[in-house]
PDB file of C-alpha atoms in Angstrom:
ATOM      1  CA  LYS A  87     -14.913 -20.872 -25.723  1.00 94.00           C
ATOM      2  CA  ASN A  88     -11.773 -22.854 -26.277  1.00 95.00           C
ATOM      3  CA  ALA A  89     -12.087 -24.568 -22.867  1.00 97.00           C
ATOM      4  CA  VAL A  90      -9.119 -26.895 -21.803  1.00 98.00           C
ATOM      5  CA  THR A  91      -9.565 -30.739 -22.158  1.00 98.00           C
ATOM      6  CA  GLY A  92      -7.143 -33.475 -22.154  1.00 98.00           C
ATOM      7  CA  PRO A  93      -7.218 -33.828 -26.040  1.00 98.00           C
ATOM      8  CA  LEU A  94      -6.607 -29.967 -26.214  1.00 98.00           C
ATOM      9  CA  ALA A  95      -3.530 -30.216 -23.968  1.00 98.00           C
ATOM     10  CA  GLU A  96      -2.363 -33.164 -26.098  1.00 98.00           C
ATOM     11  CA  ALA A  97      -2.915 -31.404 -29.396  1.00 98.00           C
ATOM     12  CA  ALA A  98      -1.340 -28.202 -28.094  1.00 98.00           C
ATOM     13  CA  THR A  99       1.736 -30.108 -26.846  1.00 98.00           C
ATOM     14  CA  ALA A 100       2.128 -31.877 -30.255  1.00 98.00           C
ATOM     15  CA  ALA A 101       1.896 -28.631 -32.067  1.00 98.00           C
ATOM     16  CA  VAL A 102       4.593 -26.955 -29.987  1.00 98.00           C
ATOM     17  CA  ALA A 103       6.729 -30.015 -30.534  1.00 98.00           C
ATOM     18  CA  ARG A 104       6.257 -29.879 -34.270  1.00 97.00           C
ATOM     19  CA  ALA A 105       7.048 -26.227 -34.365  1.00 97.00           C
ATOM     20  CA  GLU A 106      10.230 -26.732 -32.433  1.00 96.00           C
ATOM     21  CA  THR A 107      11.638 -29.263 -35.148  1.00 96.00           C
ATOM     22  CA  ASP A 108      10.555 -27.049 -38.139  1.00 96.00           C
ATOM     23  CA  PRO A 109      13.408 -24.596 -38.847  1.00 94.00           C
ATOM     24  CA  ALA A 110      10.983 -22.413 -40.784  1.00 95.00           C
ATOM     25  CA  VAL A 111       8.900 -21.678 -37.509  1.00 96.00           C
ATOM     26  CA  ARG A 112      10.482 -18.877 -35.727  1.00 96.00           C
ATOM     27  CA  VAL A 113       7.771 -17.850 -33.555  1.00 98.00           C
ATOM     28  CA  ILE A 114       4.595 -19.592 -32.187  1.00 98.00           C
ATOM     29  CA  LEU A 115       1.473 -17.451 -31.940  1.00 98.00           C
ATOM     30  CA  LEU A 116      -1.094 -18.635 -29.245  1.00 98.00           C
ATOM     31  CA  ARG A 117      -4.729 -17.616 -29.876  1.00 97.00           C
ATOM     32  CA  GLY A 118      -8.289 -18.663 -29.211  1.00 96.00           C
ATOM     33  CA  GLU A 119     -10.735 -19.258 -32.068  1.00 94.00           C
ATOM     34  CA  GLY A 120     -13.717 -17.011 -32.258  1.00 93.00           C
ATOM     35  CA  GLY A 121     -12.478 -14.000 -30.328  1.00 92.00           C
ATOM     36  CA  VAL A 122     -12.230 -15.867 -27.161  1.00 94.00           C
ATOM     37  CA  PHE A 123      -8.810 -16.807 -25.849  1.00 97.00           C
ATOM     38  CA  CYS A 124      -9.883 -19.493 -23.067  1.00 98.00           C
ATOM     39  CA  SER A 125     -12.613 -19.925 -20.581  1.00 97.00           C
ATOM     40  CA  GLY A 126     -10.643 -22.304 -18.494  1.00 97.00           C
ATOM     41  CA  LEU A 127     -11.236 -25.985 -17.908  1.00 97.00           C
ATOM     42  CA  ASP A 128     -14.093 -27.516 -19.617  1.00 98.00           C
ATOM     43  CA  LEU A 129     -16.147 -28.485 -16.565  1.00 96.00           C
ATOM     44  CA  LYS A 130     -18.885 -30.180 -18.511  1.00 97.00           C
ATOM     45  CA  GLU A 131     -16.218 -32.535 -19.895  1.00 97.00           C
ATOM     46  CA  PHE A 132     -14.391 -32.911 -16.582  1.00 97.00           C
ATOM     47  CA  ASN A 133     -17.882 -34.031 -15.100  1.00 97.00           C
ATOM     48  CA  ALA A 134     -19.098 -35.953 -17.947  1.00 98.00           C
ATOM     49  CA  ASP A 135     -20.762 -39.419 -17.301  1.00 97.00           C
ATOM     50  CA  PRO A 136     -19.157 -41.665 -18.368  1.00 97.00           C
ATOM     51  CA  ARG A 137     -15.725 -40.174 -17.506  1.00 97.00           C
ATOM     52  CA  PRO A 138     -13.490 -39.280 -20.443  1.00 98.00           C
ATOM     53  CA  GLU A 139     -10.781 -41.633 -21.161  1.00 98.00           C
ATOM     54  CA  TRP A 140      -8.209 -38.929 -20.626  1.00 98.00           C
ATOM     55  CA  LEU A 141      -9.322 -37.764 -17.232  1.00 98.00           C
ATOM     56  CA  PRO A 142      -6.904 -39.922 -15.174  1.00 98.00           C
ATOM     57  CA  ARG A 143      -3.993 -38.420 -17.189  1.00 98.00           C
ATOM     58  CA  PHE A 144      -5.117 -34.871 -17.380  1.00 98.00           C
ATOM     59  CA  GLN A 145      -2.679 -33.465 -14.756  1.00 97.00           C
ATOM     60  CA  THR A 146       0.175 -35.197 -16.617  1.00 98.00           C
ATOM     61  CA  LEU A 147      -0.984 -33.848 -19.976  1.00 98.00           C
ATOM     62  CA  TRP A 148      -1.473 -30.448 -18.707  1.00 98.00           C
ATOM     63  CA  ARG A 149       1.824 -30.256 -16.786  1.00 98.00           C
ATOM     64  CA  GLY A 150       3.444 -31.686 -19.966  1.00 98.00           C
ATOM     65  CA  LEU A 151       2.186 -28.826 -22.171  1.00 98.00           C
ATOM     66  CA  HIS A 152       3.577 -26.255 -19.581  1.00 98.00           C
ATOM     67  CA  GLU A 153       6.814 -28.016 -19.635  1.00 98.00           C
ATOM     68  CA  ARG A 154       7.051 -27.921 -23.432  1.00 98.00           C
ATOM     69  CA  LEU A 155       6.116 -24.262 -23.537  1.00 98.00           C
ATOM     70  CA  PHE A 156       8.834 -23.420 -20.762  1.00 98.00           C
ATOM     71  CA  ALA A 157      11.520 -25.284 -22.584  1.00 97.00           C
ATOM     72  CA  CYS A 158      10.539 -24.059 -26.091  1.00 97.00           C
ATOM     73  CA  ASP A 159      13.369 -22.311 -28.019  1.00 94.00           C
ATOM     74  CA  ARG A 160      10.800 -20.357 -30.046  1.00 96.00           C
ATOM     75  CA  ALA A 161       9.386 -16.863 -28.984  1.00 97.00           C
ATOM     76  CA  ILE A 162       5.799 -17.313 -28.056  1.00 98.00           C
ATOM     77  CA  VAL A 163       3.164 -14.421 -28.656  1.00 98.00           C
ATOM     78  CA  CYS A 164      -0.204 -14.686 -27.045  1.00 98.00           C
ATOM     79  CA  ALA A 165      -3.272 -12.854 -28.915  1.00 98.00           C
ATOM     80  CA  MET A 166      -5.739 -12.299 -26.032  1.00 98.00           C
ATOM     81  CA  GLU A 167      -8.869 -10.618 -27.692  1.00 97.00           C
ATOM     82  CA  SER A 168     -11.185 -10.934 -24.953  1.00 96.00           C
ATOM     83  CA  TYR A 169     -10.539 -13.184 -21.699  1.00 98.00           C
ATOM     84  CA  ALA A 170      -8.235 -15.708 -20.267  1.00 98.00           C
ATOM     85  CA  ILE A 171      -9.623 -17.373 -17.022  1.00 98.00           C
ATOM     86  CA  ASN A 172      -8.027 -19.820 -14.647  1.00 97.00           C
ATOM     87  CA  ALA A 173      -6.396 -22.788 -16.934  1.00 97.00           C
ATOM     88  CA  GLY A 174      -6.610 -20.146 -19.762  1.00 98.00           C
ATOM     89  CA  SER A 175      -4.758 -17.535 -17.757  1.00 98.00           C
ATOM     90  CA  ALA A 176      -1.838 -19.940 -17.312  1.00 98.00           C
ATOM     91  CA  LEU A 177      -1.754 -20.338 -21.139  1.00 98.00           C
ATOM     92  CA  ALA A 178      -1.798 -16.562 -21.612  1.00 98.00           C
ATOM     93  CA  LEU A 179       0.975 -16.245 -19.004  1.00 98.00           C
ATOM     94  CA  SER A 180       3.108 -18.792 -20.701  1.00 98.00           C
ATOM     95  CA  ALA A 181       3.752 -16.364 -23.710  1.00 98.00           C
ATOM     96  CA  ASP A 182       6.982 -14.235 -23.906  1.00 98.00           C
ATOM     97  CA  TYR A 183       4.612 -11.577 -25.195  1.00 98.00           C
ATOM     98  CA  LEU A 184       1.029 -11.056 -24.455  1.00 98.00           C
ATOM     99  CA  VAL A 185      -1.081  -8.654 -26.833  1.00 98.00           C
ATOM    100  CA  ALA A 186      -4.491  -7.938 -25.160  1.00 98.00           C
ATOM    101  CA  GLY A 187      -7.580  -6.264 -26.069  1.00 98.00           C
ATOM    102  CA  GLU A 188      -8.631  -3.056 -24.314  1.00 98.00           C
ATOM    103  CA  THR A 189     -11.646  -4.803 -22.855  1.00 97.00           C
ATOM    104  CA  ALA A 190      -9.843  -8.062 -22.364  1.00 98.00           C
ATOM    105  CA  PHE A 191      -9.223  -9.527 -18.986  1.00 98.00           C
ATOM    106  CA  LEU A 192      -7.167 -12.117 -17.195  1.00 98.00           C
ATOM    107  CA  GLN A 193      -8.419 -13.889 -14.069  1.00 98.00           C
ATOM    108  CA  VAL A 194      -6.912 -16.523 -11.848  1.00 97.00           C
ATOM    109  CA  GLY A 195     -10.066 -17.173 -10.095  1.00 95.00           C
ATOM    110  CA  GLU A 196      -9.250 -20.461  -8.560  1.00 94.00           C
ATOM    111  CA  VAL A 197      -8.194 -18.780  -5.203  1.00 91.00           C
ATOM    112  CA  ARG A 198     -11.933 -17.699  -4.940  1.00 91.00           C
ATOM    113  CA  GLN A 199     -13.048 -21.277  -5.420  1.00 91.00           C
ATOM    114  CA  GLY A 200     -10.557 -22.501  -2.889  1.00 92.00           C
ATOM    115  CA  ARG A 201      -8.495 -24.450  -5.356  1.00 92.00           C
ATOM    116  CA  PRO A 202      -4.789 -24.181  -6.286  1.00 92.00           C
ATOM    117  CA  ALA A 203      -3.446 -22.812  -9.616  1.00 95.00           C
ATOM    118  CA  PRO A 204       0.042 -24.156  -9.781  1.00 95.00           C
ATOM    119  CA  MET A 205       0.688 -23.347 -13.376  1.00 97.00           C
ATOM    120  CA  ASN A 206      -0.618 -19.798 -12.989  1.00 97.00           C
ATOM    121  CA  VAL A 207       1.788 -19.480 -10.057  1.00 96.00           C
ATOM    122  CA  ALA A 208       4.819 -20.958 -11.712  1.00 97.00           C
ATOM    123  CA  TRP A 209       4.347 -18.678 -14.851  1.00 98.00           C
ATOM    124  CA  LEU A 210       3.743 -15.569 -12.690  1.00 97.00           C
ATOM    125  CA  LEU A 211       6.811 -16.270 -10.615  1.00 96.00           C
ATOM    126  CA  ALA A 212       9.122 -17.208 -13.636  1.00 96.00           C
ATOM    127  CA  ARG A 213       8.154 -14.002 -15.482  1.00 96.00           C
ATOM    128  CA  HIS A 214       7.121 -11.412 -13.072  1.00 97.00           C
ATOM    129  CA  SER A 215       8.049  -9.930  -9.510  1.00 97.00           C
ATOM    130  CA  ASP A 216       6.703 -11.545  -6.304  1.00 96.00           C
ATOM    131  CA  ALA A 217       4.554  -8.321  -5.870  1.00 96.00           C
ATOM    132  CA  VAL A 218       3.057  -8.735  -9.337  1.00 97.00           C
ATOM    133  CA  ALA A 219       2.265 -12.488  -8.837  1.00 96.00           C
ATOM    134  CA  ARG A 220       0.735 -11.752  -5.325  1.00 94.00           C
ATOM    135  CA  ARG A 221      -1.474  -9.049  -6.926  1.00 94.00           C
ATOM    136  CA  VAL A 222      -2.796 -11.400  -9.718  1.00 95.00           C
ATOM    137  CA  MET A 223      -2.959 -14.501  -7.587  1.00 93.00           C
ATOM    138  CA  LEU A 224      -4.356 -13.550  -4.199  1.00 92.00           C
ATOM    139  CA  LEU A 225      -7.395 -11.347  -5.067  1.00 90.00           C
ATOM    140  CA  GLY A 226      -8.573 -13.836  -7.835  1.00 94.00           C
ATOM    141  CA  ARG A 227     -10.252 -10.889  -9.512  1.00 96.00           C
ATOM    142  CA  ARG A 228     -10.546  -9.897 -13.214  1.00 97.00           C
ATOM    143  CA  ILE A 229      -7.467  -7.788 -14.515  1.00 98.00           C
ATOM    144  CA  PRO A 230      -8.356  -5.721 -17.530  1.00 98.00           C
ATOM    145  CA  GLY A 231      -6.173  -5.284 -20.459  1.00 98.00           C
ATOM    146  CA  PRO A 232      -4.883  -1.692 -19.449  1.00 98.00           C
ATOM    147  CA  GLU A 233      -3.904  -2.932 -15.895  1.00 98.00           C
ATOM    148  CA  LEU A 234      -2.075  -5.954 -17.456  1.00 98.00           C
ATOM    149  CA  LEU A 235      -0.002  -3.439 -19.313  1.00 98.00           C
ATOM    150  CA  GLN A 236       0.647  -1.323 -16.241  1.00 98.00           C
ATOM    151  CA  LEU A 237       1.752  -4.346 -14.443  1.00 97.00           C
ATOM    152  CA  GLY A 238       4.082  -5.311 -17.132  1.00 97.00           C
ATOM    153  CA  ILE A 239       2.364  -8.571 -17.865  1.00 98.00           C
ATOM    154  CA  ALA A 240       1.110  -7.243 -21.326  1.00 98.00           C
ATOM    155  CA  HIS A 241       3.410  -6.066 -24.036  1.00 98.00           C
ATOM    156  CA  ALA A 242       0.593  -4.236 -25.705  1.00 98.00           C
ATOM    157  CA  VAL A 243      -3.094  -3.381 -25.321  1.00 98.00           C
ATOM    158  CA  VAL A 244      -5.147  -2.484 -28.442  1.00 98.00           C
ATOM    159  CA  PRO A 245      -8.866  -2.563 -29.594  1.00 98.00           C
ATOM    160  CA  ALA A 246     -10.057  -6.154 -29.550  1.00 96.00           C
ATOM    161  CA  ASP A 247     -10.418  -6.103 -33.257  1.00 97.00           C
ATOM    162  CA  GLU A 248      -6.777  -5.319 -33.588  1.00 98.00           C
ATOM    163  CA  VAL A 249      -5.273  -7.811 -31.319  1.00 98.00           C
ATOM    164  CA  LEU A 250      -4.632 -10.626 -33.875  1.00 98.00           C
ATOM    165  CA  THR A 251      -3.239  -7.997 -36.424  1.00 98.00           C
ATOM    166  CA  ALA A 252      -0.979  -6.477 -33.696  1.00 98.00           C
ATOM    167  CA  ALA A 253       0.069 -10.028 -32.391  1.00 98.00           C
ATOM    168  CA  ARG A 254       0.905 -11.207 -35.944  1.00 98.00           C
ATOM    169  CA  ALA A 255       3.054  -7.914 -36.647  1.00 98.00           C
ATOM    170  CA  LEU A 256       4.842  -8.584 -33.243  1.00 98.00           C
ATOM    171  CA  ALA A 257       5.424 -12.252 -34.321  1.00 98.00           C
ATOM    172  CA  ALA A 258       6.618 -11.168 -37.761  1.00 98.00           C
ATOM    173  CA  GLU A 259       9.151  -8.522 -36.169  1.00 98.00           C
ATOM    174  CA  LEU A 260      10.453 -11.358 -33.830  1.00 97.00           C
ATOM    175  CA  ALA A 261      10.745 -13.681 -36.778  1.00 97.00           C
ATOM    176  CA  GLU A 262      13.176 -11.229 -38.346  1.00 96.00           C
ATOM    177  CA  ILE A 263      15.672 -11.492 -35.487  1.00 94.00           C
ATOM    178  CA  PRO A 264      18.414 -14.066 -35.859  1.00 91.00           C
ATOM    179  CA  PRO A 265      17.566 -17.403 -34.140  1.00 84.00           C
ATOM    180  CA  GLU A 266      20.829 -17.200 -32.078  1.00 84.00           C
ATOM    181  CA  GLY A 267      19.378 -13.835 -30.842  1.00 83.00           C
ATOM    182  CA  ILE A 268      16.213 -15.216 -29.649  1.00 78.00           C
TER     183      ILE A 268
END
């Protein structure tokens, strides 16, 4: 379910870095494989015995990915067909444009687990009002696609089987804008 691990954070950071150096890349499309955006941290990997070699560096890797996304000079579109939970929601919120499925949801559930969600907080406060950030963060509940649109978090909400097509169309539209405009 595209769960977050250290290797995923490293690979995503490298992919964004490559995209930034390629003049042919005008827009970055974030999507999950298999109709799922991201289920959050891969708890099985984080709790594996023996511990993964990347575990002590994970916070640095994760923060590095978000710093790279924040500094990225390419437009970023997220195709969220079904759900983005916890760490996955931070990735979805990092996008300039979020295209969500009608039955999709975003959840910053760490609050219900008594854990902080610093990347979610950072993206919400960077892109949305304090009121929206509080509504998303403090309850920790699932926020369905139509409500994400109403809150101004989603750019568009379409049937799940049309999310990737709609996100690609938006990316193509953005790619037609001169780079100086973006």
